[in-house]
Amino acid sequence: MIETSTPARLRVAPSPTGDPHVGTAYMSLFNLAYAKRTGGQFILRIEDTDQARFVADSERQIFDSLRWLGLDWDEGPDVGGPYGPYRQSERLETYRPHVDQLIADGHAYHCWCSPERLQRLREELAKDKAAQTGYDRLCLGLTREQRSRLPGFSQTPVVRMLIPDDAPGSFDDLIRGEVKTPRPDDQVILKADGFPTYHLAVVVDDHLMGITHVVRGEEWISSTPKHLLLYRWLGWPAPAFCHMPLLRNADKSKISKRKNPAARLLWFREQGYLPEALLNFMELLAYPPVVADQEQQSFDQFVAGFDWAKVNTTGPIFDLAKLDWLNGAHIRALADAELSDRVIDFWNQTGQTPAATPGRDSGLILRQATPIIKERLTTLRQAAEWIDFLLVDDDEVVIHDDARAQLPPQAVELLSGAIEALVEVERFEPADIQAGLRDRLVERAGFKPRVAFTPVRVAVSGKRVSPPLFESMVILGRASCLARLRALRDHLAD
Ligand code: GLU
């Protein structure tokens, strides 16, 4: 059992270096679940100390996409909170005294080596395949004056950690147990531009913000001993650490934005996935369903049963087919009116509202069609494709080649019969339309139903596969249906 009586404070700490990565949402989900499980807080901190990689607008996209998913934070740059500022670039003066203290205590030292010298050093070490890698400590123990007389001197120094011989070789991870780690290099903690590196800033901020559990990706395991040393030197208690597995492509490679469009968090919204389905999908990455064999679940269910011990450390495969299945299931769980609203929101947000011919209204037709397309939808985006034939003018119906290929030789005769039947149908309702067509084409003319109705479907929708035919005809109305049947008949008869 997990200890849930003490409210935990957790954070997600993305760097605004481009389109938000799906991993940011994955980390946020698990952080937030535990914060909620313990009645604690979830904090969003923006780690923007790497000025070279900063991308404007990336921060707003992080806010928007996490909010879209409902992964709301209690404290953050935009909502404030008692431990702000929550953007590292606004906390520069917070880090400096800690650097000075580390230098004064002999745990850190200035390094004036130029980037060129460091590059040469790296190349030499790589060539030698030396067991010892990393910085050679040329500057250690030297004053600025002494160092300036040696080659490869740069005016503005960085500050490095002096990694001791007894540096931690392992640490205790909440989901992995004891994790062995390689000996760290003399890590830079303050850069020449005066900005701290991630390693210093993350420790100072996690401490000052009262973070109790550091939950992050597996790629940070080798950094953890550096962080533990900083906690030790600064005299602070270390938080619990938990390293989540990396998400993987089907070929087991690490999921990256270059290789996989789904690595971009915004992609899911653009494609018309429901946020609750994406959450549900991510809940099942390296984690079992709350109820065995029942994969469709809510975020609240996930929170209620949350336990770090259930996380599987094998990198989960990011299987979009499963997401499609879950998305369809969540779509079908929505009431019709709610689903229509979601599709319309999706159209508005993505600028994809389909055009309708004058006199027709895309939103209204969508609402009428939602009950008949709901079963067929995998994503919200597909709604427009299913209803496009209901939006166009009657003489603009596109008859697709695969639909035309299905027309039986007697299509003209069948269309003429259907026109007569539809003129006579009293109430233009699905059951009556079906009965009228059946009576005229199947009972009286002796065609098989499949043959009889195919030309009607093709004339009305232009498609081989359409939403249920008779319901679609009601949405179109009698006059439009007749116009479409006549158009195809006349076209074929020419
Ligand atoms: N800024 C780091 C990142 O972008 C955060 C790592 C951490 O959570 O400590 O992944």
Coordinates of C-alpha atoms and ligand atoms in Angstrom, one line a residue:
M1 CA 0.0 0.0 0.0
I2 CA 1.2 3.5 -0.6
E3 CA 1.3 6.1 2.0
T4 CA -1.4 8.6 1.2
S5 CA -2.0 10.4 4.4
T6 CA 0.7 13.1 3.8
P7 CA -0.2 15.5 1.1
A8 CA 2.5 15.3 -1.6
R9 CA 3.8 18.1 -3.7
L10 CA 4.8 17.2 -7.2
R11 CA 5.8 19.1 -10.3
V12 CA 6.2 18.8 -14.0
A13 CA 9.1 20.9 -15.3
P14 CA 9.0 21.2 -19.1
S15 CA 11.5 23.2 -21.1
P16 CA 9.9 25.5 -23.7
T17 CA 12.1 24.3 -26.5
G18 CA 9.4 23.7 -29.2
D19 CA 6.1 22.0 -29.7
P20 CA 5.2 20.3 -26.4
H21 CA 6.2 16.6 -26.3
V22 CA 3.7 13.9 -25.5
G23 CA 6.1 12.9 -22.7
T24 CA 5.2 16.1 -20.9
A25 CA 1.6 15.1 -20.7
Y26 CA 2.6 11.6 -19.7
M27 CA 4.7 12.9 -16.8
S28 CA 2.0 15.4 -15.8
L29 CA -0.6 12.7 -15.7
F30 CA 1.3 10.5 -13.2
N31 CA 2.4 13.5 -11.1
L32 CA -1.1 14.8 -10.9
A33 CA -2.6 11.4 -10.1
Y34 CA -0.3 11.1 -7.1
A35 CA -0.8 14.7 -6.0
K36 CA -4.6 14.1 -6.1
R37 CA -4.3 10.7 -4.5
T38 CA -2.6 12.2 -1.4
G39 CA -4.7 15.4 -1.4
G40 CA -1.5 17.3 -2.3
Q41 CA -0.5 19.8 -5.0
F42 CA 0.7 19.6 -8.6
I43 CA 3.0 22.4 -9.8
L44 CA 3.9 23.5 -13.3
R45 CA 7.4 25.0 -13.5
I46 CA 8.9 26.3 -16.7
E47 CA 12.6 25.4 -17.0
D48 CA 13.9 28.0 -19.5
T49 CA 17.5 28.3 -18.5
D50 CA 18.8 27.1 -21.8
Q51 CA 18.5 30.3 -23.7
A52 CA 20.0 28.7 -26.8
R53 CA 17.1 26.3 -27.1
F54 CA 14.3 28.7 -26.1
V55 CA 11.4 28.8 -28.6
A56 CA 8.9 31.6 -28.3
D57 CA 5.2 30.4 -28.0
S58 CA 6.3 27.0 -26.8
E59 CA 5.3 28.0 -23.2
R60 CA 1.8 28.9 -24.3
Q61 CA 1.4 25.7 -26.2
I62 CA 2.4 23.8 -23.0
F63 CA -0.3 25.6 -21.0
D64 CA -2.9 25.1 -23.7
S65 CA -2.3 21.4 -24.4
L66 CA -2.1 20.4 -20.7
R67 CA -5.2 22.4 -19.9
W68 CA -7.0 20.8 -22.9
L69 CA -6.2 17.5 -21.3
G70 CA -7.6 18.6 -18.0
L71 CA -4.1 18.2 -16.3
D72 CA -4.6 21.4 -14.3
W73 CA -1.9 22.7 -12.0
D74 CA -2.4 24.3 -8.5
E75 CA 0.6 26.6 -8.9
G76 CA 2.4 27.8 -12.0
P77 CA 3.7 30.8 -14.0
D78 CA 0.2 31.8 -15.2
V79 CA -1.8 31.0 -12.0
G80 CA 0.8 32.1 -9.4
G81 CA 1.2 30.5 -6.0
P82 CA 3.2 31.0 -2.8
Y83 CA 6.5 29.7 -4.1
G84 CA 6.8 31.8 -7.3
P85 CA 8.1 32.8 -9.7
Y86 CA 7.6 29.5 -11.5
R87 CA 9.7 30.4 -14.5
Q88 CA 13.4 29.7 -13.9
S89 CA 14.5 32.7 -16.0
E90 CA 12.8 34.9 -13.4
R91 CA 14.6 33.2 -10.5
L92 CA 18.2 33.9 -11.5
E93 CA 19.1 35.8 -8.3
T94 CA 17.8 32.8 -6.3
Y95 CA 20.5 30.5 -7.6
R96 CA 23.6 32.7 -7.3
P97 CA 24.0 32.5 -3.4
H98 CA 23.9 28.7 -3.5
V99 CA 26.6 28.7 -6.1
D100 CA 28.7 31.0 -4.0
Q101 CA 28.2 28.8 -1.0
L102 CA 29.2 25.7 -2.9
I103 CA 32.4 27.4 -4.0
A104 CA 33.2 28.6 -0.5
D105 CA 32.7 25.2 0.9
G106 CA 35.0 23.6 -1.7
H107 CA 32.3 21.7 -3.5
A108 CA 32.5 23.7 -6.6
Y109 CA 35.2 25.6 -8.6
H110 CA 35.6 28.0 -11.4
C111 CA 36.6 26.7 -14.8
W112 CA 38.0 29.1 -17.5
C113 CA 38.5 26.4 -20.2
S114 CA 37.4 27.7 -23.6
P115 CA 34.8 25.7 -25.5
E116 CA 37.6 24.9 -28.1
R117 CA 39.8 23.4 -25.4
L118 CA 36.9 21.3 -24.1
Q119 CA 36.0 20.2 -27.6
R120 CA 39.6 19.1 -28.2
L121 CA 39.7 17.3 -24.8
R122 CA 36.5 15.4 -25.7
E123 CA 38.0 14.3 -29.0
E124 CA 41.2 13.1 -27.4
L125 CA 39.3 11.1 -24.8
A126 CA 37.1 9.6 -27.5
K127 CA 40.2 8.6 -29.6
D128 CA 42.0 7.1 -26.6
K129 CA 38.9 5.3 -25.6
A130 CA 40.1 6.2 -22.1
A131 CA 38.3 4.8 -19.2
Q132 CA 38.3 8.3 -17.7
T133 CA 35.9 10.6 -19.6
G134 CA 34.9 14.1 -18.9
Y135 CA 36.7 17.2 -17.7
D136 CA 40.3 16.9 -16.7
R137 CA 40.2 19.4 -13.9
L138 CA 42.9 21.7 -15.4
C139 CA 41.4 24.7 -13.6
L140 CA 40.9 23.1 -10.2
G141 CA 42.9 24.9 -7.5
L142 CA 44.1 27.7 -9.9
T143 CA 43.4 31.4 -9.5
R144 CA 42.2 33.3 -12.5
E145 CA 45.7 34.7 -12.9
Q146 CA 47.4 31.4 -12.8
R147 CA 44.9 29.8 -15.3
S148 CA 45.2 32.7 -17.7
R149 CA 48.8 31.8 -18.4
L150 CA 47.8 28.3 -19.7
P151 CA 46.4 27.6 -23.1
G152 CA 42.6 27.5 -23.9
F153 CA 41.7 30.3 -21.5
S154 CA 38.3 32.0 -21.7
Q155 CA 37.5 35.3 -19.9
T156 CA 34.2 34.3 -18.4
P157 CA 34.3 31.2 -16.3
V158 CA 31.7 28.5 -15.6
V159 CA 31.3 26.9 -12.2
R160 CA 31.7 23.1 -11.9
M161 CA 30.8 20.6 -9.2
L162 CA 33.8 18.9 -7.6
I163 CA 32.6 15.3 -7.7
P164 CA 34.1 13.5 -4.7
D165 CA 35.4 10.0 -4.7
D166 CA 32.6 8.9 -2.5
A167 CA 29.9 10.2 -4.9
P168 CA 26.7 8.1 -4.6
G169 CA 26.9 5.1 -6.9
S170 CA 23.2 4.2 -6.6
F171 CA 19.9 5.6 -5.3
D172 CA 16.6 4.4 -4.3
D173 CA 13.8 4.8 -6.9
L174 CA 10.2 4.5 -6.0
I175 CA 9.3 2.2 -8.8
R176 CA 12.7 0.6 -9.6
G177 CA 14.1 0.0 -6.1
E178 CA 17.9 0.4 -6.0
V179 CA 19.3 1.9 -9.2
K180 CA 23.0 1.8 -9.9
T181 CA 24.4 4.9 -11.6
P182 CA 27.8 5.7 -13.3
R183 CA 30.2 8.1 -11.6
P184 CA 29.3 11.7 -12.7
D185 CA 31.5 14.1 -14.4
D186 CA 32.4 17.5 -12.9
Q187 CA 29.1 18.9 -14.0
V188 CA 28.8 22.6 -14.9
I189 CA 26.2 24.2 -12.6
L190 CA 26.6 27.9 -13.6
K191 CA 27.2 28.8 -17.2
A192 CA 29.3 31.6 -18.6
D193 CA 26.1 33.6 -19.4
G194 CA 25.2 33.6 -15.6
F195 CA 22.4 31.2 -16.0
P196 CA 22.4 28.1 -13.9
T197 CA 22.3 24.7 -15.7
Y198 CA 19.3 22.4 -15.3
H199 CA 21.1 20.4 -12.5
L200 CA 21.5 23.3 -10.1
A201 CA 18.2 25.0 -10.9
V202 CA 16.2 21.8 -10.6
V203 CA 17.6 21.0 -7.1
V204 CA 17.3 24.6 -5.8
D205 CA 13.7 24.9 -7.1
D206 CA 12.5 21.5 -6.0
H207 CA 13.8 22.2 -2.6
L208 CA 12.5 25.8 -2.3
M209 CA 9.1 24.8 -3.8
G210 CA 8.7 22.0 -1.2
I211 CA 8.6 19.2 -3.8
T212 CA 8.3 15.8 -2.0
H213 CA 8.4 13.5 -5.1
V214 CA 10.5 14.1 -8.2
V215 CA 8.7 12.1 -11.0
R216 CA 10.4 12.4 -14.4
G217 CA 11.6 10.4 -17.4
E218 CA 14.1 7.6 -17.3
E219 CA 16.6 9.7 -19.2
W220 CA 17.3 11.6 -16.0
I221 CA 18.5 8.6 -14.0
S222 CA 22.2 9.3 -14.6
S223 CA 21.7 12.9 -13.4
T224 CA 20.3 11.8 -10.1
P225 CA 23.6 11.3 -8.3
K226 CA 24.6 14.8 -9.1
H227 CA 21.4 16.1 -7.7
L228 CA 21.8 14.0 -4.5
L229 CA 25.3 15.5 -4.0
L230 CA 23.8 19.0 -4.3
Y231 CA 21.2 18.2 -1.7
R232 CA 23.9 16.8 0.6
W233 CA 26.2 19.8 0.2
L234 CA 23.4 22.3 0.6
G235 CA 22.2 20.5 3.7
W236 CA 18.7 19.8 2.3
P237 CA 16.7 16.6 2.6
A238 CA 16.4 14.9 -0.8
P239 CA 12.9 14.2 -2.2
A240 CA 11.8 10.8 -3.3
F241 CA 12.7 9.9 -6.9
C242 CA 10.7 8.1 -9.4
H243 CA 11.8 7.6 -13.0
M244 CA 9.1 6.7 -15.4
P245 CA 9.9 4.5 -18.5
L246 CA 10.4 6.1 -21.9
L247 CA 7.7 5.9 -24.4
R248 CA 8.7 3.9 -27.4
N249 CA 7.7 3.5 -31.1
A250 CA 6.6 0.2 -32.4
D251 CA 10.2 -0.6 -33.3
K252 CA 11.2 0.0 -29.7
S253 CA 13.1 3.3 -30.5
K254 CA 12.5 6.2 -28.2
I255 CA 9.5 8.2 -29.4
S256 CA 10.7 11.4 -31.0
K257 CA 9.0 14.3 -32.9
R258 CA 11.2 13.7 -35.9
K259 CA 10.1 10.1 -36.3
N260 CA 6.6 10.1 -35.0
P261 CA 3.9 12.8 -35.5
A262 CA 2.2 11.5 -32.3
A263 CA 5.2 12.6 -30.3
R264 CA 3.8 16.2 -30.7
L265 CA 1.2 16.7 -28.0
L266 CA -0.7 19.1 -30.2
W267 CA -1.1 16.5 -32.9
F268 CA -3.8 14.6 -30.9
R269 CA -5.9 17.7 -30.7
E270 CA -5.4 18.4 -34.4
Q271 CA -6.5 14.9 -35.2
G272 CA -9.7 15.1 -33.2
Y273 CA -8.9 12.8 -30.3
L274 CA -10.8 13.4 -27.1
P275 CA -8.7 14.5 -24.2
E276 CA -10.3 11.9 -21.9
A277 CA -9.4 9.2 -24.4
L278 CA -5.8 10.4 -24.6
L279 CA -5.6 10.4 -20.8
N280 CA -7.1 7.0 -20.6
F281 CA -4.6 5.8 -23.2
M282 CA -1.7 7.3 -21.3
E283 CA -2.9 5.8 -18.1
L284 CA -2.4 2.4 -19.6
L285 CA 1.2 3.1 -20.8
A286 CA 3.3 0.9 -18.4
Y287 CA 0.4 0.7 -16.0
P288 CA -2.4 -1.8 -15.7
P289 CA -6.1 -1.0 -16.0
V290 CA -7.9 -0.2 -12.7
V291 CA -10.3 -3.1 -13.3
A292 CA -8.6 -6.1 -14.9
D293 CA -9.5 -6.5 -18.6
Q294 CA -11.5 -3.3 -18.6
E295 CA -9.4 -0.7 -20.4
Q296 CA -11.9 2.1 -20.8
Q297 CA -11.7 4.0 -17.5
S298 CA -12.0 7.6 -16.2
F299 CA -9.2 9.7 -14.7
D300 CA -11.0 9.6 -11.3
Q301 CA -10.9 5.8 -11.3
F302 CA -7.2 6.0 -12.2
V303 CA -6.5 8.4 -9.3
A304 CA -8.5 6.3 -6.8
G305 CA -6.4 3.2 -7.4
F306 CA -3.1 4.9 -8.0
D307 CA 0.0 3.2 -6.7
W308 CA 3.7 3.6 -7.9
A309 CA 4.2 -0.1 -7.3
K310 CA 2.0 -0.8 -10.4
V311 CA 4.3 1.0 -12.8
N312 CA 6.0 -1.4 -15.2
T313 CA 9.6 -0.2 -16.0
T314 CA 9.7 -1.7 -19.5
G315 CA 9.3 1.1 -22.0
P316 CA 5.7 1.0 -23.2
I317 CA 4.9 0.9 -26.9
F318 CA 2.9 3.8 -28.2
D319 CA 0.2 1.9 -30.1
L320 CA -2.0 4.3 -32.0
A321 CA -4.4 1.5 -33.0
K322 CA -5.3 1.2 -29.3
L323 CA -5.8 4.9 -29.0
D324 CA -8.1 4.8 -32.0
W325 CA -10.1 2.1 -30.3
L326 CA -10.3 3.9 -27.0
N327 CA -11.2 7.2 -28.7
G328 CA -14.1 5.5 -30.4
A329 CA -15.2 4.0 -27.1
H330 CA -15.1 7.4 -25.4
I331 CA -17.0 9.0 -28.3
R332 CA -19.8 6.4 -28.0
A333 CA -20.0 7.1 -24.3
L334 CA -20.9 10.7 -24.9
A335 CA -24.6 11.8 -25.2
D336 CA -25.4 12.9 -28.8
A337 CA -25.7 16.6 -27.9
E338 CA -22.4 16.5 -26.1
L339 CA -20.7 14.8 -29.0
S340 CA -22.1 17.4 -31.5
D341 CA -20.8 20.2 -29.2
R342 CA -17.4 18.6 -29.2
V343 CA -17.2 18.2 -32.9
I344 CA -18.3 21.9 -33.4
D345 CA -15.7 23.0 -30.8
F346 CA -13.1 20.9 -32.7
W347 CA -14.1 22.6 -36.0
N348 CA -13.9 26.1 -34.4
Q349 CA -10.5 25.4 -32.7
T350 CA -8.9 24.0 -35.8
G351 CA -10.6 26.2 -38.4
Q352 CA -12.0 23.1 -40.0
T353 CA -15.7 23.9 -40.1
P354 CA -16.9 22.3 -43.3
A355 CA -18.6 24.6 -45.8
A356 CA -22.3 24.0 -46.5
T357 CA -24.3 25.1 -49.5
P358 CA -26.5 28.2 -49.0
G359 CA -29.6 27.2 -47.0
R360 CA -27.8 24.4 -45.1
D361 CA -26.1 24.8 -41.8
S362 CA -23.1 22.6 -41.0
G363 CA -23.7 22.7 -37.3
L364 CA -27.4 21.9 -37.6
I365 CA -26.9 19.1 -40.0
L366 CA -24.2 17.7 -37.7
R367 CA -26.6 17.7 -34.8
Q368 CA -29.2 15.8 -36.9
A369 CA -26.6 13.3 -38.1
T370 CA -24.7 12.7 -34.9
P371 CA -26.9 9.7 -33.9
I372 CA -26.3 7.9 -37.2
I373 CA -22.5 8.6 -37.5
K374 CA -21.6 8.1 -33.8
E375 CA -21.0 4.4 -34.1
R376 CA -18.7 5.0 -37.1
L377 CA -16.4 7.7 -35.6
T378 CA -12.9 7.0 -34.5
T379 CA -12.0 10.7 -34.2
L380 CA -13.9 14.0 -34.2
R381 CA -12.2 14.9 -37.4
Q382 CA -14.0 12.1 -39.3
A383 CA -17.4 13.6 -38.6
A384 CA -17.0 16.1 -41.5
E385 CA -16.1 13.3 -43.9
W386 CA -19.2 11.3 -42.9
I387 CA -21.6 14.2 -43.4
D388 CA -20.1 16.0 -46.3
F389 CA -22.7 14.7 -48.8
L390 CA -25.4 16.2 -46.5
L391 CA -23.9 19.6 -46.8
V392 CA -23.4 20.0 -50.5
D393 CA -25.8 21.3 -53.1
D394 CA -27.8 18.6 -54.9
D395 CA -26.0 19.0 -58.2
E396 CA -22.6 18.9 -56.5
V397 CA -22.8 15.4 -55.1
V398 CA -19.5 13.7 -56.1
I399 CA -20.1 10.2 -57.2
H400 CA -17.0 8.3 -56.1
D401 CA -15.5 5.7 -58.5
D402 CA -15.9 2.8 -56.1
A403 CA -19.5 3.7 -55.6
R404 CA -20.2 4.0 -59.3
A405 CA -18.6 0.6 -59.8
Q406 CA -21.2 -0.9 -57.6
L407 CA -24.1 0.2 -59.7
P408 CA -26.1 -2.7 -61.1
P409 CA -26.9 -2.8 -64.9
Q410 CA -30.6 -2.0 -64.0
A411 CA -29.7 1.2 -62.1
V412 CA -31.7 3.5 -64.4
E413 CA -34.9 1.3 -63.9
L414 CA -34.3 1.1 -60.2
L415 CA -33.8 4.9 -59.8
S416 CA -37.0 5.6 -61.7
G417 CA -38.9 3.2 -59.5
A418 CA -37.3 4.7 -56.4
I419 CA -38.4 8.2 -57.5
E420 CA -42.0 7.1 -58.0
A421 CA -41.9 5.4 -54.6
L422 CA -40.5 8.5 -52.8
V423 CA -43.0 10.8 -54.3
E424 CA -45.7 8.6 -52.9
V425 CA -44.3 8.1 -49.4
E426 CA -46.7 9.9 -47.1
R427 CA -44.6 10.6 -44.0
F428 CA -40.9 11.1 -45.0
E429 CA -39.6 9.1 -42.1
P430 CA -37.0 6.3 -42.2
A431 CA -39.4 3.3 -41.7
D432 CA -41.9 4.7 -44.3
I433 CA -39.2 5.4 -46.8
Q434 CA -37.8 1.9 -46.4
A435 CA -41.2 0.4 -46.7
G436 CA -42.1 2.4 -49.8
L437 CA -38.8 1.6 -51.6
R438 CA -39.0 -2.1 -50.5
D439 CA -42.6 -2.4 -51.8
R440 CA -41.8 -0.8 -55.1
L441 CA -38.4 -2.3 -55.8
V442 CA -38.3 -5.6 -53.9
E443 CA -41.9 -6.9 -53.6
R444 CA -43.2 -5.6 -56.9
A445 CA -40.2 -5.4 -59.2
G446 CA -38.5 -8.5 -57.7
F447 CA -35.0 -7.1 -57.0
K448 CA -32.9 -8.3 -54.1
P449 CA -32.8 -5.5 -51.4
R450 CA -29.0 -5.0 -51.8
V451 CA -29.3 -4.5 -55.5
A452 CA -32.4 -2.4 -55.1
F453 CA -31.0 0.1 -52.6
T454 CA -27.5 0.5 -54.0
P455 CA -28.4 3.0 -56.7
V456 CA -30.3 5.0 -54.1
R457 CA -27.4 5.1 -51.8
V458 CA -25.0 6.1 -54.6
A459 CA -27.3 8.8 -55.9
V460 CA -28.0 10.3 -52.4
S461 CA -24.5 10.1 -50.9
G462 CA -22.1 9.5 -53.9
K463 CA -20.5 6.9 -51.6
R464 CA -20.1 3.1 -51.4
V465 CA -20.3 3.3 -47.6
S466 CA -22.5 6.0 -46.1
P467 CA -24.2 6.5 -42.8
P468 CA -27.6 4.6 -42.6
L469 CA -29.4 5.5 -45.8
F470 CA -33.0 6.1 -44.8
E471 CA -32.0 8.4 -41.8
S472 CA -29.7 10.3 -44.1
M473 CA -32.5 10.8 -46.6
V474 CA -34.7 12.2 -43.9
I475 CA -32.0 14.8 -43.0
L476 CA -31.7 15.7 -46.6
G477 CA -35.5 16.0 -47.1
R478 CA -37.7 14.7 -49.9
A479 CA -37.0 17.4 -52.5
S480 CA -33.2 16.9 -52.3
C481 CA -33.4 13.2 -52.4
L482 CA -35.6 13.3 -55.5
A483 CA -33.3 15.8 -57.2
R484 CA -30.3 13.6 -56.5
L485 CA -32.0 10.4 -57.7
R486 CA -33.1 12.2 -60.9
A487 CA -29.7 13.6 -61.5
L488 CA -28.0 10.2 -61.4
R489 CA -30.7 8.6 -63.4
D490 CA -30.5 11.3 -66.1
H491 CA -26.7 11.1 -66.1
L492 CA -26.8 7.3 -66.5
A493 CA -29.6 7.4 -69.1
D494 CA -27.6 9.8 -71.4
Ligands
GLU1 N1 13.4 20.4 -17.7 C1 13.5 19.0 -17.7 C2 12.8 18.4 -19.0 O1 12.5 19.2 -19.8 C3 12.8 18.4 -16.5 C4 13.4 17.2 -15.9 C5 12.9 16.9 -14.5 O2 11.7 16.7 -14.3 O3 13.7 17.0 -13.5 O4 12.6 17.3 -19.1

